[in-house]
């Protein structure tokens, strides 16, 4: 049974930082490119960042390029998202999933950027 459990969200002021974690189980994590997505109120879910299987290659959506960093620990079946210089428009529920063959979505973790 596949599980994706996101954590690390919270309330942060503009300019602040958060580190999200996603613990995966039930599939061979190291074989999959993994991504972070986000969904803001009233908007569709959007792709934020991807890290490929070996962890050496990453890709970012334009709005987060240079501020967010995706990484993974295949020994822990965990993918991370370091978010720096946060902006109010980063406010959303953040989810992780396999990039090209997604599983059922987890519960996500809420990130709120507000003063």
Tab-separated table of C-alpha atoms in Angstrom:
chain	number	residue	atom	x	y	z
A	1	UNK	CA	0.000	0.000	0.000
A	2	UNK	CA	1.497	3.279	-1.129
A	3	UNK	CA	1.692	6.101	1.391
A	4	UNK	CA	2.932	9.654	0.927
A	5	UNK	CA	3.138	11.637	4.153
A	6	UNK	CA	4.021	15.322	3.897
A	7	UNK	CA	5.133	17.397	6.884
A	8	UNK	CA	6.948	20.570	7.830
A	9	UNK	CA	4.454	23.209	6.811
A	10	UNK	CA	3.382	26.136	8.951
A	11	UNK	CA	2.939	29.875	9.218
A	12	UNK	CA	5.944	31.974	8.250
A	13	UNK	CA	6.547	35.653	7.574
A	14	UNK	CA	7.483	36.879	4.103
A	15	UNK	CA	11.189	36.339	3.536
A	16	UNK	CA	11.268	33.371	5.868
A	17	UNK	CA	12.145	29.726	5.268
A	18	UNK	CA	10.592	26.309	5.709
A	19	UNK	CA	11.753	22.779	4.985
A	20	UNK	CA	9.135	20.279	3.893
A	21	UNK	CA	9.556	16.510	4.085
A	22	UNK	CA	7.705	13.713	2.338
A	23	UNK	CA	8.064	10.162	3.609
A	24	UNK	CA	7.174	7.570	0.983
A	25	UNK	CA	6.417	3.885	1.409
A	26	UNK	CA	4.910	1.008	-0.519
A	27	UNK	CA	6.931	1.378	-3.708
A	28	UNK	CA	10.581	1.326	-4.781
A	29	UNK	CA	11.252	4.983	-4.078
A	30	UNK	CA	14.736	5.117	-5.595
A	31	UNK	CA	13.403	4.133	-9.027
A	32	UNK	CA	11.090	7.130	-9.334
A	33	UNK	CA	11.500	10.770	-10.163
A	34	UNK	CA	9.735	12.610	-7.347
A	35	UNK	CA	8.040	15.984	-7.395
A	36	UNK	CA	6.524	18.576	-5.135
A	37	UNK	CA	3.246	20.176	-6.127
A	38	UNK	CA	1.111	22.869	-4.542
A	39	UNK	CA	-2.500	23.947	-4.624
A	40	UNK	CA	-3.581	27.400	-3.586
A	41	UNK	CA	-7.206	28.183	-2.669
A	42	UNK	CA	-9.361	28.371	-5.771
A	43	UNK	CA	-6.549	27.244	-8.073
A	44	UNK	CA	-5.513	24.003	-9.706
A	45	UNK	CA	-2.658	21.922	-8.369
A	46	UNK	CA	0.639	22.958	-9.975
A	47	UNK	CA	4.051	21.358	-10.309
A	48	UNK	CA	6.733	23.066	-8.206
A	49	UNK	CA	9.911	20.978	-8.446
A	50	UNK	CA	11.190	17.596	-9.601
A	51	UNK	CA	14.217	15.530	-8.665
A	52	UNK	CA	15.213	12.620	-10.852
A	53	UNK	CA	16.077	9.115	-9.741
A	54	UNK	CA	19.759	9.450	-9.113
A	55	UNK	CA	19.273	12.815	-7.386
A	56	UNK	CA	21.699	14.609	-9.648
A	57	UNK	CA	19.189	16.451	-11.785
A	58	UNK	CA	16.427	18.811	-10.721
A	59	UNK	CA	13.851	21.024	-12.367
A	60	UNK	CA	11.849	23.960	-10.981
A	61	UNK	CA	8.837	25.984	-11.929
A	62	UNK	CA	9.730	29.552	-12.850
A	63	UNK	CA	8.051	31.157	-9.784
A	64	UNK	CA	10.272	29.215	-7.361
A	65	UNK	CA	13.532	28.967	-9.329
A	66	UNK	CA	16.416	30.207	-7.203
A	67	UNK	CA	14.391	30.164	-3.962
A	68	UNK	CA	13.403	26.510	-3.529
A	69	UNK	CA	15.666	23.451	-3.483
A	70	UNK	CA	14.454	19.877	-3.868
A	71	UNK	CA	16.531	16.981	-2.567
A	72	UNK	CA	16.091	13.331	-1.712
A	73	UNK	CA	17.478	10.644	0.575
A	74	UNK	CA	16.884	7.281	-1.064
A	75	UNK	CA	18.039	5.442	2.072
A	76	UNK	CA	15.191	7.102	3.992
A	77	UNK	CA	12.637	7.066	1.162
A	78	UNK	CA	12.204	10.785	1.733
A	79	UNK	CA	12.089	13.821	-0.512
A	80	UNK	CA	12.598	17.352	0.821
A	81	UNK	CA	11.772	20.873	-0.281
A	82	UNK	CA	13.825	23.709	1.190
A	83	UNK	CA	11.912	26.935	0.680
A	84	UNK	CA	13.699	30.240	1.168
A	85	UNK	CA	12.679	33.866	0.591
A	86	UNK	CA	9.051	32.877	0.912
A	87	UNK	CA	6.385	35.138	-0.550
A	88	UNK	CA	2.659	35.425	0.194
A	89	UNK	CA	1.956	33.882	-3.212
A	90	UNK	CA	3.697	30.684	-2.039
A	91	UNK	CA	0.760	30.089	0.309
A	92	UNK	CA	-0.744	26.715	-0.594
A	93	UNK	CA	-1.097	23.096	0.418
A	94	UNK	CA	2.058	21.288	-0.687
A	95	UNK	CA	2.053	17.665	-1.857
A	96	UNK	CA	4.634	15.204	-3.089
A	97	UNK	CA	4.172	12.427	-5.610
A	98	UNK	CA	5.940	10.369	-8.222
A	99	UNK	CA	6.481	12.617	-11.235
A	100	UNK	CA	5.487	10.416	-14.166
A	101	UNK	CA	3.256	7.773	-12.585
A	102	UNK	CA	1.564	9.445	-9.653
A	103	UNK	CA	-0.059	7.539	-6.837
A	104	UNK	CA	-3.033	8.583	-4.740
A	105	UNK	CA	-2.346	11.963	-3.153
A	106	UNK	CA	-1.435	12.316	0.508
A	107	UNK	CA	-2.991	14.840	2.844
A	108	UNK	CA	-0.464	17.526	2.029
A	109	UNK	CA	1.045	20.114	4.350
A	110	UNK	CA	-0.224	23.691	4.632
A	111	UNK	CA	2.217	26.533	4.054
A	112	UNK	CA	0.995	30.022	4.905
A	113	UNK	CA	3.176	33.041	4.224
A	114	UNK	CA	1.800	36.103	5.945
A	115	UNK	CA	2.855	38.970	8.161
